[in-house]
Short mmCIF file of C-alpha atoms in Angstrom, two decimals:
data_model
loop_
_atom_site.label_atom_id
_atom_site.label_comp_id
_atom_site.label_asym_id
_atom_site.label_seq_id
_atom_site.Cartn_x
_atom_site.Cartn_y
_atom_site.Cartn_z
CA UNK A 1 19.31 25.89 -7.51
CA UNK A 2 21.26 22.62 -6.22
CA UNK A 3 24.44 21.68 -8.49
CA UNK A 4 23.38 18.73 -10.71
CA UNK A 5 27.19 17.73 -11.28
CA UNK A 6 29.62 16.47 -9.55
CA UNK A 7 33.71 16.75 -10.39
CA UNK A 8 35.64 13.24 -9.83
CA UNK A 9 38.81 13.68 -11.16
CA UNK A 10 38.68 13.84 -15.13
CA UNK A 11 35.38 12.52 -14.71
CA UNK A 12 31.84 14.66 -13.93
CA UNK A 13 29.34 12.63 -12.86
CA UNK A 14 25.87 14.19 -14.11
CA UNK A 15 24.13 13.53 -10.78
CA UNK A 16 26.10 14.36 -7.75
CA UNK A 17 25.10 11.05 -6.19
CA UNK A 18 27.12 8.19 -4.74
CA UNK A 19 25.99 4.39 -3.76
CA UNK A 20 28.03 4.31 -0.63
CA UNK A 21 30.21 0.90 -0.17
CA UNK A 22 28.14 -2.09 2.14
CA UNK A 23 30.02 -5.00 2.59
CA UNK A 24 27.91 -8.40 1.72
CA UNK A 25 25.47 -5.53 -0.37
CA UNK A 26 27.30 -3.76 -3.01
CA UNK A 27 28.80 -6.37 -4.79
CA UNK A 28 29.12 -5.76 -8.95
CA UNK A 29 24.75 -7.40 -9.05
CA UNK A 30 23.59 -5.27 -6.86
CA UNK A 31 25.43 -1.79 -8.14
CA UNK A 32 24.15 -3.10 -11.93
CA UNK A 33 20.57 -2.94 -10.61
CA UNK A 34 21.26 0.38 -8.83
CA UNK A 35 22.78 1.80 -11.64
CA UNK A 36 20.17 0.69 -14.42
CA UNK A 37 17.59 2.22 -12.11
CA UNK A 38 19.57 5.64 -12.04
CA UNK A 39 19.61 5.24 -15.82
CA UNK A 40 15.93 5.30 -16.04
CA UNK A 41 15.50 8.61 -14.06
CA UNK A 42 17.72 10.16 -16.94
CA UNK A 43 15.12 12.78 -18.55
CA UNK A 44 14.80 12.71 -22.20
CA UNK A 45 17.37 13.18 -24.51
CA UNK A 46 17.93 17.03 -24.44
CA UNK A 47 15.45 17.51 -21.52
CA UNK A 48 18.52 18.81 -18.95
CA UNK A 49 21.62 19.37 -21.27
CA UNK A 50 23.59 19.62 -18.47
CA UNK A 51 22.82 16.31 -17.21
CA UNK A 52 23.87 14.91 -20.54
CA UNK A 53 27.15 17.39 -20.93
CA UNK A 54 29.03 14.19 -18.81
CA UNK A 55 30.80 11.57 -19.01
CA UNK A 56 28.43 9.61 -16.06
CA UNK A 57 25.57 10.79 -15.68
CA UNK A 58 23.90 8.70 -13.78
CA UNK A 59 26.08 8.91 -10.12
CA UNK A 60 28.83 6.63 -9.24
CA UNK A 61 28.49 2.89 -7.45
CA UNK A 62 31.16 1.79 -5.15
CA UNK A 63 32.30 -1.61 -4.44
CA UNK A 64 31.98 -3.83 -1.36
CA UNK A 65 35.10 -3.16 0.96
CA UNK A 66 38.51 -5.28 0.12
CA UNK A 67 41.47 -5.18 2.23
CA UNK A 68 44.56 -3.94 1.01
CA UNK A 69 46.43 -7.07 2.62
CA UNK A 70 44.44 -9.53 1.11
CA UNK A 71 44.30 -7.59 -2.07
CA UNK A 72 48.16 -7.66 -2.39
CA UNK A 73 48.12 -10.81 -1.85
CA UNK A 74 44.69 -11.67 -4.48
CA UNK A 75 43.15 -13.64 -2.42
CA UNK A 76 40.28 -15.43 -4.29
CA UNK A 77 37.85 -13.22 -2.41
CA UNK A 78 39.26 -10.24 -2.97
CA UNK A 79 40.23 -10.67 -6.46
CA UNK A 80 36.20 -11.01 -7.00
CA UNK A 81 34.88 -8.20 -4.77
CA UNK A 82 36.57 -5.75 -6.79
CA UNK A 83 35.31 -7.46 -11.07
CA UNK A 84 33.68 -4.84 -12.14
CA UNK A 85 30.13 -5.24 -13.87
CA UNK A 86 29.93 -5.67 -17.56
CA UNK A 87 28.64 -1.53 -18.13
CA UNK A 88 30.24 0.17 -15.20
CA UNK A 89 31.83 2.99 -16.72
CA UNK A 90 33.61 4.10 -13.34
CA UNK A 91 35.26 0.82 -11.78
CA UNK A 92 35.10 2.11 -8.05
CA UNK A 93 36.66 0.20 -5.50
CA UNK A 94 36.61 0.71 -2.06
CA UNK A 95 39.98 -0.24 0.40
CA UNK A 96 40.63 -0.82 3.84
CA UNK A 97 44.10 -0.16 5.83
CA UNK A 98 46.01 0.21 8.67
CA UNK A 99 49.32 -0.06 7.23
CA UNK A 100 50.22 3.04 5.18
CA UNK A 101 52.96 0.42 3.12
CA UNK A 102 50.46 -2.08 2.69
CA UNK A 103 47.39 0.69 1.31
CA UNK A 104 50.13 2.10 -0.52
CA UNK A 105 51.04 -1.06 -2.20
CA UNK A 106 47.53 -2.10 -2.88
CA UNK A 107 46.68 1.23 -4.69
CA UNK A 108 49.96 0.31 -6.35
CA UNK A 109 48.32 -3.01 -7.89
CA UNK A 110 45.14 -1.64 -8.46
CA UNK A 111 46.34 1.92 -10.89
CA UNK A 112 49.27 -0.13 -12.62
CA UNK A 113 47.29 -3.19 -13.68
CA UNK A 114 43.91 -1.06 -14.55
CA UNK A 115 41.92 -2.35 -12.16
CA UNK A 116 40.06 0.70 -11.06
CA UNK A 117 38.87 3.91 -11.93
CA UNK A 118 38.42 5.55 -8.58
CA UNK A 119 39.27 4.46 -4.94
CA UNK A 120 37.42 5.41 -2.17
CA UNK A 121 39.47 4.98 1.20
CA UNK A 122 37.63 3.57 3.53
CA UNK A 123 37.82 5.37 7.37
CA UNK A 124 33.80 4.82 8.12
CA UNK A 125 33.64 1.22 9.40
CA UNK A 126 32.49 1.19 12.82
CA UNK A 127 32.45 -2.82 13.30
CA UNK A 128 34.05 -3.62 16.59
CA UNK A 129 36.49 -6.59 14.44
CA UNK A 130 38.04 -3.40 11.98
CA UNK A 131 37.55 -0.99 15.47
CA UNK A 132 39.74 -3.01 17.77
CA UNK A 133 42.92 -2.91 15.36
CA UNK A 134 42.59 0.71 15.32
CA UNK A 135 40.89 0.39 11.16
CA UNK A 136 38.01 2.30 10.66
CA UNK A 137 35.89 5.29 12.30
CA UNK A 138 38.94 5.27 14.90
CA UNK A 139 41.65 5.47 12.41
CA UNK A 140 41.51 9.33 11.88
CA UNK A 141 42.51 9.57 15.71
CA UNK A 142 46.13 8.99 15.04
CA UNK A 143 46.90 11.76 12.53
CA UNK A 144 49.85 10.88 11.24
CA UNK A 145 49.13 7.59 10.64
CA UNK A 146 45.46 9.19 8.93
CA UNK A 147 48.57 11.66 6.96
CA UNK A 148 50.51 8.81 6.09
CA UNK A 149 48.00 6.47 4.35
CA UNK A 150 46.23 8.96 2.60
CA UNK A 151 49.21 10.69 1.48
CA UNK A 152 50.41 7.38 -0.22
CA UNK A 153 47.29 6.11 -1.83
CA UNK A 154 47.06 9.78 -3.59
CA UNK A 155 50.77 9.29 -4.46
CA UNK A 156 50.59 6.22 -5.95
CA UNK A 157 47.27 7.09 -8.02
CA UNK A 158 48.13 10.44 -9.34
CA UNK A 159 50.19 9.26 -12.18
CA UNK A 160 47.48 7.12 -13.44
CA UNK A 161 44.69 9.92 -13.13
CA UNK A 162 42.82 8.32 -10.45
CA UNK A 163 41.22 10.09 -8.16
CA UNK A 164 41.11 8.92 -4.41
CA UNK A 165 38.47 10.18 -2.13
CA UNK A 166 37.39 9.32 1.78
CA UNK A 167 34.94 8.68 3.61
CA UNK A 168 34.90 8.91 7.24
CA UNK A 169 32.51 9.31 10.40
CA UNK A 170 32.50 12.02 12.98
CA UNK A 171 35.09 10.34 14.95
CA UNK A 172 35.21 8.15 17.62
CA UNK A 173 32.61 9.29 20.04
CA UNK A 174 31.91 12.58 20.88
CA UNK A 175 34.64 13.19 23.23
CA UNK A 176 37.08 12.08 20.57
CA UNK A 177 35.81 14.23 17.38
CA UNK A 178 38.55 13.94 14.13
CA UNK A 179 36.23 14.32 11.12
CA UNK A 180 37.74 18.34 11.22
CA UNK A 181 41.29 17.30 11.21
CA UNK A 182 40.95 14.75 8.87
CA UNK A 183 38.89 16.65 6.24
CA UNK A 184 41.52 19.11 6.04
CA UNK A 185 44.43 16.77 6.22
CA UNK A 186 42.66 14.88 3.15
CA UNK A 187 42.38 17.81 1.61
CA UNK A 188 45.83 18.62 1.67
CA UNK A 189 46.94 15.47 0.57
CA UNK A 190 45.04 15.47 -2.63
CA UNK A 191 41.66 13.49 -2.44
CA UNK A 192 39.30 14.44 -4.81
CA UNK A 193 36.49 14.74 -2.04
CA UNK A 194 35.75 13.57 1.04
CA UNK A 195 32.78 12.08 2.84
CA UNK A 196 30.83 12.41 5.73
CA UNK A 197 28.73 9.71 7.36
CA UNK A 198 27.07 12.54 10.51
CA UNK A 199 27.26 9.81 12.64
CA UNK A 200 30.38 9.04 15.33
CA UNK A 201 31.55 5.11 15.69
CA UNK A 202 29.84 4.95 19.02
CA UNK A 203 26.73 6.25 17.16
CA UNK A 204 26.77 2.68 15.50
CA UNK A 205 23.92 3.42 13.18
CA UNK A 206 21.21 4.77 15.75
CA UNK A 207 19.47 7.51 16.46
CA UNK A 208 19.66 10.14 13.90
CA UNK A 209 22.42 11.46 11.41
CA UNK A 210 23.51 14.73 12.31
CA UNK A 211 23.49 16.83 9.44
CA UNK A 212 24.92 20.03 11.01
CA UNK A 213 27.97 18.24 11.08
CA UNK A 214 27.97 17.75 7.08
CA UNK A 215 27.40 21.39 7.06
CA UNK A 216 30.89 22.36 9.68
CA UNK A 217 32.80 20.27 7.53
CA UNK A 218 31.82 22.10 4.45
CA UNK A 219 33.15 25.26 6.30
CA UNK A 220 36.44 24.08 6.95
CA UNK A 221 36.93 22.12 3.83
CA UNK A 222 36.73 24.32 1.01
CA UNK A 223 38.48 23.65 -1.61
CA UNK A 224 37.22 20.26 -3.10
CA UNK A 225 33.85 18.60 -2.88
CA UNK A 226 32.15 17.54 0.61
CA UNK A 227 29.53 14.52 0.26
CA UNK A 228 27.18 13.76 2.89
CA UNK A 229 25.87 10.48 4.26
CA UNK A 230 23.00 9.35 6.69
CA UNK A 231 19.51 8.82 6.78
CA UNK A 232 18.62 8.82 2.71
CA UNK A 233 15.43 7.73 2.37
CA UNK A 234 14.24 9.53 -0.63
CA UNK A 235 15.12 11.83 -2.95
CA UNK A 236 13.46 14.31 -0.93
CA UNK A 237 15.76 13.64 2.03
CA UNK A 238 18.87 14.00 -0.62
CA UNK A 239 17.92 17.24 -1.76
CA UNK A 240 17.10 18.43 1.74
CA UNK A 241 20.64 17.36 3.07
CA UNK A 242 21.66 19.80 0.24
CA UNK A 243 19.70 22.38 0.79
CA UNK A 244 20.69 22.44 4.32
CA UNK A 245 23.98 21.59 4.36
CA UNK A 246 25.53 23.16 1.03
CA UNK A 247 27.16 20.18 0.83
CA UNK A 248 28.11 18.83 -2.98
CA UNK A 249 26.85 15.49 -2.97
CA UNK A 250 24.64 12.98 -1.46
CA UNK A 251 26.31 9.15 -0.45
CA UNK A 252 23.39 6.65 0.07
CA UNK A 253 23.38 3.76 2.42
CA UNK A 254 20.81 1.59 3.82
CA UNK A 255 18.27 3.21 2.48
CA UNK A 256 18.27 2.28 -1.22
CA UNK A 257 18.46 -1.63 0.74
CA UNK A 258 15.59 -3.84 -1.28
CA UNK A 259 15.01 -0.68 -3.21
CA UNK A 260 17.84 -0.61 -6.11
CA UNK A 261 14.72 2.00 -7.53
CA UNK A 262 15.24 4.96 -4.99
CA UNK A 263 17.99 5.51 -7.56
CA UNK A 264 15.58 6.30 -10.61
CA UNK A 265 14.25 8.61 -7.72
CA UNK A 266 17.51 10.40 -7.04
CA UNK A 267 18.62 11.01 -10.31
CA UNK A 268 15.27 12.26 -11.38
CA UNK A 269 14.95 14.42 -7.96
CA UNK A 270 17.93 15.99 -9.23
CA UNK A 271 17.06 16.86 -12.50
CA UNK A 272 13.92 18.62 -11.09
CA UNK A 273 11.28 15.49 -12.37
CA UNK A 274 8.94 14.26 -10.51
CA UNK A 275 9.29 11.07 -11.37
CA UNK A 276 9.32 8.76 -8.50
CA UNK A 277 8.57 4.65 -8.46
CA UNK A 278 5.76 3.46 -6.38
CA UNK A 279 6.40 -0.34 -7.20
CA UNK A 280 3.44 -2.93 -6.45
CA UNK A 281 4.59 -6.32 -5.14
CA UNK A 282 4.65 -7.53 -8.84
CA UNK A 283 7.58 -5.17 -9.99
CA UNK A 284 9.49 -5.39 -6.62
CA UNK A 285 9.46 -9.75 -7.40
CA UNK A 286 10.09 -8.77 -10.67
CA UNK A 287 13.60 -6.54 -9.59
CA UNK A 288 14.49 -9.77 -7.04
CA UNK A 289 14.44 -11.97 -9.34
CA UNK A 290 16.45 -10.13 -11.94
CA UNK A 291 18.67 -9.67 -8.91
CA UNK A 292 19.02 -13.26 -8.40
CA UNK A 293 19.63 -13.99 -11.78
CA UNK A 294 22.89 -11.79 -11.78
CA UNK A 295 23.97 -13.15 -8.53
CA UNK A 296 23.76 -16.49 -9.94
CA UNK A 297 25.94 -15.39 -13.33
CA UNK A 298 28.60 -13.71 -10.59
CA UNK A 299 29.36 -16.88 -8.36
CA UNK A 300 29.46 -18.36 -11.68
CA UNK A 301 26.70 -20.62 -11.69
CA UNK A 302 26.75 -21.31 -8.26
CA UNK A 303 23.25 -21.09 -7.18
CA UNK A 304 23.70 -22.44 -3.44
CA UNK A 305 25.52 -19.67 -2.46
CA UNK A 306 24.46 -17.06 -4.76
CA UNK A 307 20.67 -17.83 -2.88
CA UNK A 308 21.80 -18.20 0.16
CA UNK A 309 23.55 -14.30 0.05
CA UNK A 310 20.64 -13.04 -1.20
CA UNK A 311 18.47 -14.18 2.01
CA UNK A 312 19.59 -11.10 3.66
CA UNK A 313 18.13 -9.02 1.15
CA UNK A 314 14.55 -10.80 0.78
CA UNK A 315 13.11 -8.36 4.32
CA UNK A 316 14.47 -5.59 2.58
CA UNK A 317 12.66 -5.97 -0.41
CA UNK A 318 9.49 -7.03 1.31
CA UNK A 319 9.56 -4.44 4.14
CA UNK A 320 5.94 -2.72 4.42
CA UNK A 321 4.14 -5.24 1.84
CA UNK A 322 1.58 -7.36 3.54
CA UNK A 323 3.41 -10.45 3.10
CA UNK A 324 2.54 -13.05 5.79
CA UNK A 325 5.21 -14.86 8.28
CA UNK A 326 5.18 -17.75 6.34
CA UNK A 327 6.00 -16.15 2.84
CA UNK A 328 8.57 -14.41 4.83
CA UNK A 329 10.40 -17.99 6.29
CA UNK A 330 9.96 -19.13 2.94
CA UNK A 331 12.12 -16.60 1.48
CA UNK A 332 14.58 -16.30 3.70
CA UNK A 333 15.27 -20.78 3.08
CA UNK A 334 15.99 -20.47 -0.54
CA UNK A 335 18.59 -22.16 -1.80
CA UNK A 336 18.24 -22.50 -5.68
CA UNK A 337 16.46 -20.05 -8.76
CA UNK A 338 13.53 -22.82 -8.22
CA UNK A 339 13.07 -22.61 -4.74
CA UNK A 340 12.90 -18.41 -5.15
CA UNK A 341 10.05 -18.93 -8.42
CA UNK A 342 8.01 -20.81 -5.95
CA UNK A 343 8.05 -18.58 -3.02
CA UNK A 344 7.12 -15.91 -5.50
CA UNK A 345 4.46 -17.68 -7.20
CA UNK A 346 2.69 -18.07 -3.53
CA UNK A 347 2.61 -14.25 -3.20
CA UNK A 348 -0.41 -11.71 -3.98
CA UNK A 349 1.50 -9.98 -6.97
CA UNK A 350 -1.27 -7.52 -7.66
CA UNK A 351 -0.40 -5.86 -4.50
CA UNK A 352 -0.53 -2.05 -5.04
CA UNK A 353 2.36 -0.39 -2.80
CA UNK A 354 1.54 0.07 0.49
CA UNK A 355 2.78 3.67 1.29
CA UNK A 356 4.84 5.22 3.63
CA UNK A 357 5.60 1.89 5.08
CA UNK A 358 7.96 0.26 2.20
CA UNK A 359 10.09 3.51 2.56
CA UNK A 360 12.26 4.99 5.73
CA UNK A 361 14.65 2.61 7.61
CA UNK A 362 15.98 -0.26 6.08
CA UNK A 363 17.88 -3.12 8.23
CA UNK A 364 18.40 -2.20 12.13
CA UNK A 365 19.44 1.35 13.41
CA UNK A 366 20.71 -0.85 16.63
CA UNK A 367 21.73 1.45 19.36
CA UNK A 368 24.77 3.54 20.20
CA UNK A 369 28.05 1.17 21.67
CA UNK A 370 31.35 1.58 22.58
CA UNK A 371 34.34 1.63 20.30
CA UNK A 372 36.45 -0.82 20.47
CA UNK A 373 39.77 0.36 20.55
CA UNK A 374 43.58 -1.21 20.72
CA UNK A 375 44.89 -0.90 24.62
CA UNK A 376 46.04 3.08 24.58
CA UNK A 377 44.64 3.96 21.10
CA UNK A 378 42.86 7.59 22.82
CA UNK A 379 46.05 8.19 25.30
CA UNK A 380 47.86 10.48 22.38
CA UNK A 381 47.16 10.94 18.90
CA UNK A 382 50.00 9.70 17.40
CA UNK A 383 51.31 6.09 16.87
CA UNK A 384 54.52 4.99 19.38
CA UNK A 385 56.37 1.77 18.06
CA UNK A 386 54.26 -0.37 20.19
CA UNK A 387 51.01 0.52 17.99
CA UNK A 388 52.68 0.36 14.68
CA UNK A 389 54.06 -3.09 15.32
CA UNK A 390 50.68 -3.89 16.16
CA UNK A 391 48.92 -2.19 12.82
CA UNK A 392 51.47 -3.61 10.51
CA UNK A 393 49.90 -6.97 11.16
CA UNK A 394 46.20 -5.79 12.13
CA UNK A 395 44.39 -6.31 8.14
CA UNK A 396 45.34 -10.07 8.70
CA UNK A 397 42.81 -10.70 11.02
CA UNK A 398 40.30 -8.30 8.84
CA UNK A 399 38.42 -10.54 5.68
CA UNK A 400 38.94 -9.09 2.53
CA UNK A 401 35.11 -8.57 2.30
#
């Protein structure tokens, strides 16, 4: 029997499942629509006790990345990425360092002034712009450096009971492996769990996650939870990752991407239900335009550039629907609530879903690169004077989304 709770902190979250941070995606809109869609995979009232024995029991929804630079210094952007939504009942904010005084001082702000109820630290990020000033999937090379900003965001946040977790990739190719090191250095220093994304920076997002590696990290890090991430498609895939890894938790990506309902599909997968959502064209317009609506409400009105952030979402939603090119175009060119009603009025919305086809990959898997990495980053894995100069300025050149 797979555990159907997961420990964060003071909090247990009923369903030991985690909307995993995407930066431009998982702004406080989008988590509302994931999060009312885990709501209505809750069984009945009574149904699974356990389920209802917590505090959240519908999973946990983590922000958009912010910087910690341009967090100290509340930047208008960053101030917004990390408003919560009106019901979140965890406020979950995910940061980005370099600098262990500058992440220290940003979890600083954040547990003193109540702004957050969890931080995730963010050491996943394979983007070559994060990459190149040593942030990221190549952080965890340097291990003091991993040490020293971990150390201090746990520091700061222990007095205010919030938990700090971390999530990380494999390392930085396969010749440079850290995930090990760093799960049991994170462990050490406190985190409430840590995360695994089975994919190395040089992995990108291709080819195929490699579980076994959720599965070595649960053997070395063993006492406090180990999540796993990569290649969720379903709630079958979740529970299989499980299964197969005895890992604790599930964090999912890309693949709940135009699909805010694969969470009424995860939480119900977990409480043994067979619920699932098959959604015909008419419901999936239905969700976007709810969507819409709350992206309108968050850039306050704005609906130029609430529209034009959604464009990126409009394949996602329509993947494996038999939507024609010019439906498609039409989408992706709106610029106003208006302009999205009549796109959707020209659609067939009595399409049945199509199958297989709306589910699996969302977005491109690209294929594998190579890190970029500061000039010496893999000749020792420690930080000389030369490299910290160079990371105590490196988040200013990093946006604070």
């Amino acid at each position: 029997m797979l555990p159907v709770t997961l420990a964060l902190g003071r909090h247990t979250l009923g369903t030991p499942v985690v909307l995993a941070p995407m930066a431009g995606v998982t702004n406080a809109p989008f988590r509302q629509l994931c999060r009312e869609a885990a709501r209505a995979g809750l069984p009945a009232e009574g149904a699974a006790p356990a389920l209802h024995a917590t505090d959240v029991p519908e999973g946990i929804f983590v922000s958009e990345m912010v910087t910690s630079r341009a967090l100290v210094e509340r930047t208008e952007e960053s101030m917004h990425i990390i408003e919560p939504a009106p019901d979140e009942r965890i406020r979950s904010v995910q940061l980005y360092g370099v600098d262990p005084a500058t992440v220290r001082a940003a979890v600083r702000m954040l547990v003193t002034e109540d702004r957050a109820d969890h931080i995730d630290l963010n050491f996943g990020c394979p983007v070559a712009k994060v990459t190149r000033k040593g942030g990221g999937a190549v952080l965890p090379w340097k291990r003091d450096l991993f040490a020293a900003i971990v150390r201090g965001a746990v520091e700061e946040a222990r007095p205010f009971d919030v938990p700090v977790t971390v999530k990380m990739r494999m390392g930085i190719d396969d010749a440079h492996p850290t995930y090990l090191d760093a799960g049991r250095t994170a462990q050490d220093a406190g985190v409430a769990w840590v995360a695994l994304h089975a994919r190395t920076a040089a992995d990108y997002y291709s080819g195929e996650a490699r579980w076994e590696a959720i599965a070595r990290l649960k053997g070395a890090v063993t006492d406090i939870p180990v999540l796993g991430n990569g290649d969720i498609w379903s709630a079958e895939d979740a529970l299989a990752m499980m299964a197969g890894t005895g890992c604790d938790g599930v964090v999912v990506g890309r693949g709940c991407q135009g699909r805010p309902w694969l969470f009424t599909d995860l939480v119900a997968g977990f409480a043994d239900s067979p619920v699932r959502v098959r959604p015909g064209l008419g419901y999936v317009a239905s969700v976007l335009r709810r969507h819409a609506e709350l992206m309108v409400d968050y850039h306050r009105g704005d609906e130029l550039r609430a529209l034009r952030e959604l464009r990126k979402h409009m394949a996602w939603y329509m993947k494996g629907y038999p939507v024609g090119g010019e439906a498609r175009t039409e989408l992706t060119r709106v610029s106003s609530l208006a302009d999205l009603d009549a796109a959707l009025a020209g659609l067939d919305l009595d399409l049945p879903y199509p199958g297989v086809g709306a589910e699996g990959q969302r977005g491109r898997g690209g294929s594998p690169k190579v890190p970029h990495v500061p000039d010496g980053w893999l000749d020792t894995r420690d930080v000389d004077d030369r490299l910290r100069a160079m990371l105590a300025e490196a988040e200013l050149s990093v946006s604070g989304g």
